[in-house]
Tab-separated table of C-alpha atoms in Angstrom:
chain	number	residue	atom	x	y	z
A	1	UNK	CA	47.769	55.895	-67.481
A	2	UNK	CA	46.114	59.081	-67.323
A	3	UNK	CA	42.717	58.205	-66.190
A	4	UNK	CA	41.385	62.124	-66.153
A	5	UNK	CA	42.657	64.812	-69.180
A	6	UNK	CA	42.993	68.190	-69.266
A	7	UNK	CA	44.439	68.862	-72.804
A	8	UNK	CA	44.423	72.611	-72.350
A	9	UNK	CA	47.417	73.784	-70.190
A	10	UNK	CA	46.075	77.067	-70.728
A	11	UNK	CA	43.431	79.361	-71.788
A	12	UNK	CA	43.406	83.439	-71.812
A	13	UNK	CA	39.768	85.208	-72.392
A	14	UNK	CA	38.732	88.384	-72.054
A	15	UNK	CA	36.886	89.367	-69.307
A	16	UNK	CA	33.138	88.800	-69.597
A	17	UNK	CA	33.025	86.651	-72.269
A	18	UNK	CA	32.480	83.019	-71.612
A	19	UNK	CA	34.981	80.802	-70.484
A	20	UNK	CA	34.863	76.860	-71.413
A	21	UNK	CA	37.355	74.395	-69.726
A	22	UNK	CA	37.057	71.175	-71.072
A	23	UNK	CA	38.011	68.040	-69.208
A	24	UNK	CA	37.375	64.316	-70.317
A	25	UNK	CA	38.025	60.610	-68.548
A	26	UNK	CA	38.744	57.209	-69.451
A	27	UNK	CA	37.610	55.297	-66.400
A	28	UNK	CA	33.829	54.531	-67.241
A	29	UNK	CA	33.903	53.782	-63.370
A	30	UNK	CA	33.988	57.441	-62.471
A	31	UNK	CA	30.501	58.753	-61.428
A	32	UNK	CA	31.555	61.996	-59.619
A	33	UNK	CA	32.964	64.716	-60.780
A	34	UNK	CA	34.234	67.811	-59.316
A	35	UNK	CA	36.141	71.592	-60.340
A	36	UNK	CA	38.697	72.986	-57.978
A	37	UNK	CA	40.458	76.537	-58.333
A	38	UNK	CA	43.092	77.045	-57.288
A	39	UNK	CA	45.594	80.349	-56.955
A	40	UNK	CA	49.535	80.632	-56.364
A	41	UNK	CA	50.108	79.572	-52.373
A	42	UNK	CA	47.280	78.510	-51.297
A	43	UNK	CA	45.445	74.689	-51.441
A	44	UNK	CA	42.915	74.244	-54.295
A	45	UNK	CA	39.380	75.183	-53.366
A	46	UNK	CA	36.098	73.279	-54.663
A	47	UNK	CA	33.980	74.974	-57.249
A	48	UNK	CA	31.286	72.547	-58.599
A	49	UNK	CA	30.465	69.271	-58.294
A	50	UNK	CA	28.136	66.779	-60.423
A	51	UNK	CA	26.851	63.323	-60.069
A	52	UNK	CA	27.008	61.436	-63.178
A	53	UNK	CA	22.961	61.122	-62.520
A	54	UNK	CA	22.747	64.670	-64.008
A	55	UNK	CA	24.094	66.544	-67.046
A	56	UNK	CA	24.306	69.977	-65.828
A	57	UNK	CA	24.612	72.018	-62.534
A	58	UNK	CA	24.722	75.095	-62.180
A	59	UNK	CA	25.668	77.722	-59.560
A	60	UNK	CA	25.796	81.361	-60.279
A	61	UNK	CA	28.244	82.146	-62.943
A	62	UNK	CA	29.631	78.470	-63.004
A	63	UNK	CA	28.046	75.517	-64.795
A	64	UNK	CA	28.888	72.130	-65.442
A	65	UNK	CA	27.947	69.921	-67.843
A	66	UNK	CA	28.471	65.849	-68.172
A	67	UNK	CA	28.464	64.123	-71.406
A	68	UNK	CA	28.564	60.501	-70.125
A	69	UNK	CA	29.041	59.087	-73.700
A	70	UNK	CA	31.625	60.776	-74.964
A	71	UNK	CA	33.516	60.860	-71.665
A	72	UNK	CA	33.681	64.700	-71.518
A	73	UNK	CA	32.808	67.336	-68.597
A	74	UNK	CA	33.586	71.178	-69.604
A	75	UNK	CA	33.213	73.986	-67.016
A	76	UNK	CA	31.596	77.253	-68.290
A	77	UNK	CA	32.116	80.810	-66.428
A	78	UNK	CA	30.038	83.676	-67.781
A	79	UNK	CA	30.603	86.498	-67.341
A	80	UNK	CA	34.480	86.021	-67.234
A	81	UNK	CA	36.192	88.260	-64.000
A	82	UNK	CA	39.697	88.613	-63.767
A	83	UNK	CA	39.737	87.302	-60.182
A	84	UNK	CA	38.950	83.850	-62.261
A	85	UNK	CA	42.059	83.900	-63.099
A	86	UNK	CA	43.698	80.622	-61.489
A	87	UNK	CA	44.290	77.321	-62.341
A	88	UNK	CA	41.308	74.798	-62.521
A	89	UNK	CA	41.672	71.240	-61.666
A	90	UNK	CA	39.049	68.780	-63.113
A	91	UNK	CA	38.597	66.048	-60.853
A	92	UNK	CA	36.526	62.063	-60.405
A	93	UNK	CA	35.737	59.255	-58.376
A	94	UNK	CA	34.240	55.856	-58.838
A	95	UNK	CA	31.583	54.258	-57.170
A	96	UNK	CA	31.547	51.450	-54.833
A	97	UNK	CA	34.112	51.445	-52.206
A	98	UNK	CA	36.715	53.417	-54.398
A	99	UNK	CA	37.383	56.086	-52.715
A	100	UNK	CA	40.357	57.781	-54.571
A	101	UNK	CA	40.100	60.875	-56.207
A	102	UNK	CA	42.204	61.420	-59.617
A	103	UNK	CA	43.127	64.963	-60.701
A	104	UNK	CA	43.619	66.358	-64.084
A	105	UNK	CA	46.754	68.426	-64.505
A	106	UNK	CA	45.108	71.407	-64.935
A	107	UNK	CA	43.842	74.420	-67.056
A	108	UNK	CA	45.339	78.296	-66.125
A	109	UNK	CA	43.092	80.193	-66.560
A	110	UNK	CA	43.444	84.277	-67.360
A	111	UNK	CA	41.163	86.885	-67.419
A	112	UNK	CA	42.486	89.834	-69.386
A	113	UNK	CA	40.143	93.197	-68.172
B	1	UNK	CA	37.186	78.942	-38.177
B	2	UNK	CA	37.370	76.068	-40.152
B	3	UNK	CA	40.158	75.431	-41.490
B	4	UNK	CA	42.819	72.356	-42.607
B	5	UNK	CA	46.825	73.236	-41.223
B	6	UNK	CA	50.110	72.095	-42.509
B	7	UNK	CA	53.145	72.011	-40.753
B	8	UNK	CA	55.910	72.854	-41.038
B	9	UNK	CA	54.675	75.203	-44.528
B	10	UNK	CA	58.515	75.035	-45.876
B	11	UNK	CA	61.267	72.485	-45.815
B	12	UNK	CA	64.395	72.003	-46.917
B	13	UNK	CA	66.091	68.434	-45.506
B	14	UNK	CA	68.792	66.256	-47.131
B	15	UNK	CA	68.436	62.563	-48.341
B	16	UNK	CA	67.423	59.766	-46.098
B	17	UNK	CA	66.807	62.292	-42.977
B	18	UNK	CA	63.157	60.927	-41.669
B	19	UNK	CA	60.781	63.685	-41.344
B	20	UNK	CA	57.069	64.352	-40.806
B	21	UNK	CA	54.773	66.901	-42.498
B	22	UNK	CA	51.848	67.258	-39.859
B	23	UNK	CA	47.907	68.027	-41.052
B	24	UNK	CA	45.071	68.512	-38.816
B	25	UNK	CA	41.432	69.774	-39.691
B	26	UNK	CA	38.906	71.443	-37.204
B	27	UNK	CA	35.792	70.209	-38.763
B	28	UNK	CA	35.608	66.581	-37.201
B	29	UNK	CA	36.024	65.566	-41.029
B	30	UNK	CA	36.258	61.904	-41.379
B	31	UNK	CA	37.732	61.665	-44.600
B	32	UNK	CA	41.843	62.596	-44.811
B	33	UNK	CA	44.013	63.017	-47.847
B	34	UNK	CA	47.409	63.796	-48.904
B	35	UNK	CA	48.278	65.041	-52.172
B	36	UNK	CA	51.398	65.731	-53.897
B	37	UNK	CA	51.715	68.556	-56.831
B	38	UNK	CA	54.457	68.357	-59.521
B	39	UNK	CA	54.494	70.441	-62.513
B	40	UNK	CA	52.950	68.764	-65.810
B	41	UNK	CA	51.537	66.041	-63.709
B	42	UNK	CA	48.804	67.931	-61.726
B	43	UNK	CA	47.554	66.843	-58.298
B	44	UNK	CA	47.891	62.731	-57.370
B	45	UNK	CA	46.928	61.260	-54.237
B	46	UNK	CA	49.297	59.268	-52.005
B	47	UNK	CA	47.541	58.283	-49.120
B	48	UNK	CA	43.416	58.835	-48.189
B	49	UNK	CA	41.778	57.645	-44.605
B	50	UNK	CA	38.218	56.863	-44.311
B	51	UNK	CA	38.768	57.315	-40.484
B	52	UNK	CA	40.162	57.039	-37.675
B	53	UNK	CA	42.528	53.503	-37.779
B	54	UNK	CA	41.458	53.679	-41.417
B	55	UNK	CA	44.051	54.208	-44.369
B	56	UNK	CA	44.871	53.210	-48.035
B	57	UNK	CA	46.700	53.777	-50.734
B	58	UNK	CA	46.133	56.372	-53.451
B	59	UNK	CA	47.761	56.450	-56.803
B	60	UNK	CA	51.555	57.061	-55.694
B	61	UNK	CA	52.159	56.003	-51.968
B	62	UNK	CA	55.446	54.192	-52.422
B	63	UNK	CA	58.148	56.070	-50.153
B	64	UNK	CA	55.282	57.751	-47.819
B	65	UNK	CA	53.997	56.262	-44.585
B	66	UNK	CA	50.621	57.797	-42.775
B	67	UNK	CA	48.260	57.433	-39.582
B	68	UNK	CA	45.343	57.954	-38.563
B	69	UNK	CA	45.220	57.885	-34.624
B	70	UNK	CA	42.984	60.469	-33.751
B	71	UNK	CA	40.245	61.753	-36.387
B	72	UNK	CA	41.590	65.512	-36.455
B	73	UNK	CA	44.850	64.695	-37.407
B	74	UNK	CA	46.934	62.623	-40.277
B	75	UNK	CA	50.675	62.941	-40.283
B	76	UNK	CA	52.677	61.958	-43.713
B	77	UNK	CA	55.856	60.374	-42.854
B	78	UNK	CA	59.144	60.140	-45.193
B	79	UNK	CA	60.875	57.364	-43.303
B	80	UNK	CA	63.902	58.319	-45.979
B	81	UNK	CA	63.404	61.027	-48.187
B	82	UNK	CA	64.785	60.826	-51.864
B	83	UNK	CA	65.184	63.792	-54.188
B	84	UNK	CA	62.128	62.613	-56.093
B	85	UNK	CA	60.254	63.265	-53.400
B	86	UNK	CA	60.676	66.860	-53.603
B	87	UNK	CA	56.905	68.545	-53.994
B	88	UNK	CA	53.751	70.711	-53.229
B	89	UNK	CA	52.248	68.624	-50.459
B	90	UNK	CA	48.542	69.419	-49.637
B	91	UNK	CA	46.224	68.084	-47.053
B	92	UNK	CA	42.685	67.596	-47.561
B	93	UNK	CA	39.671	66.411	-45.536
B	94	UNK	CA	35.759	65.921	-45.945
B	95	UNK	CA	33.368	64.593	-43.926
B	96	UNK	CA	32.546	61.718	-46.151
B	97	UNK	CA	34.504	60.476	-48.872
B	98	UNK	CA	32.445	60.264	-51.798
B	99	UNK	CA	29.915	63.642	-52.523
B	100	UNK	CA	31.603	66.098	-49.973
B	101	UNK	CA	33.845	68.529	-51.049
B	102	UNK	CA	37.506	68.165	-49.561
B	103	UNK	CA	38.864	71.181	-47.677
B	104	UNK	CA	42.538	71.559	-48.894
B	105	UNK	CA	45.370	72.658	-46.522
B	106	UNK	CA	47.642	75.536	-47.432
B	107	UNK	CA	50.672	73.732	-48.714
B	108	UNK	CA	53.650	72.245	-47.627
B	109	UNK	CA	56.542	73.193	-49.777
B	110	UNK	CA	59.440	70.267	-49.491
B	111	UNK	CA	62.769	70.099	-51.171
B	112	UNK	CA	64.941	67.245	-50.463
B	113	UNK	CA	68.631	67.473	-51.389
């Protein structure tokens, strides 16, 4: 039972147009939400975070935005760079004293220049 | 610097050999986490401690033992590795569990034959 979906294995953009990674959950529970990068050899590295509170946060290029309805969080990067290239990890927690953390399977990601 | 390290990085071990993949973190993070990465099926925790003496389950602990006996460190045991077992092992830690962002290790690559 995949609680968190990434349906995109991959997406290629060109650099400094927008990119839009799309990620959506099952588990009404979840009410924290976080991006990871992460490149070949080395661990994944957080992005962006948001509480389920809000519907967007932003920071720099990245922003985040929460559609609690329909279950769907998408990641926007504009400008595109082509060290964004990587793959992103959509990830959630529930409240209460749940404190797992369940990982989409991730989006590569590739900047062309 | 702060950092999160893995030992050993790279290992190669046979079937039912017990071995120990050691993680310890510099930040006097109280939240630990051990993650396995398979391709198609993303990242998936197996083990999380709130602190020290601390530990549960994540989503696929069956075959994996930890502890947590001093808050800077949390060792993931294979008290008899299988072939299934054979991963992308990462480390993580945070200094709570729920809106700080984990620190991931660099990777332990394991192959179990």
């Amino acid at each position: 039972d995949q609680q968190v979906k990434q349906n995109s294995p991959s997406l290629s953009v060109q650099e400094g147009r927008i990119s839009i990674l799309n990620c959506d959950y099952t588990n009404s529970m979840f009410d924290y939400f976080l991006w990871y990068k992460k490149y070949p050899a080395e661990g994944p590295t957080f992005l962006i975070s948001i509480s389920s509170i809000k519907d967007k946060n932003e920071d720099g290029r990245f922003t985040v935005f929460l559609n609690k309805s329909a279950k769907h969080l998408s990641l926007h990067i504009v400008p595109s760079q082509p060290g964004d290239s990587a793959v992103y990890f959509c990830a959630a927690s529930a409240g209460g004293s749940n404190y797992k953390l369940t990982f989409g399977k991730g989006t590569l990601l590739t900047v062309n220049p | 610097e702060a950092q999160v390290t893995q030992n050993p990085r790279y290992l190669i071990t046979v079937t039912g050999k017990k071995l120990t993949v050691t993680c310890s973190q510099n930040m006097n993070h109280e939240y630990m986490s051990w993650y396995r990465q398979d391709p198609g099926l993303g990242l998936r925790q197996i083990y999380y401690s709130m602190n020290v003496e601390v530990t549960d389950k994540g989503d696929v602990p069956e075959g994996y033992k930890v502890s947590r006996k001093e808050k800077r460190n949390f060792p993931l045991i294979l008290e008899s590795p299988s072939p299934n077992q054979t991963s992308l092992y990462f480390c993580a830690s945070s200094l709570s569990a729920r809106t700080d962002t984990q620190y991931f290790g660099p990777g332990t690559r394991l192959t179990v034959l």
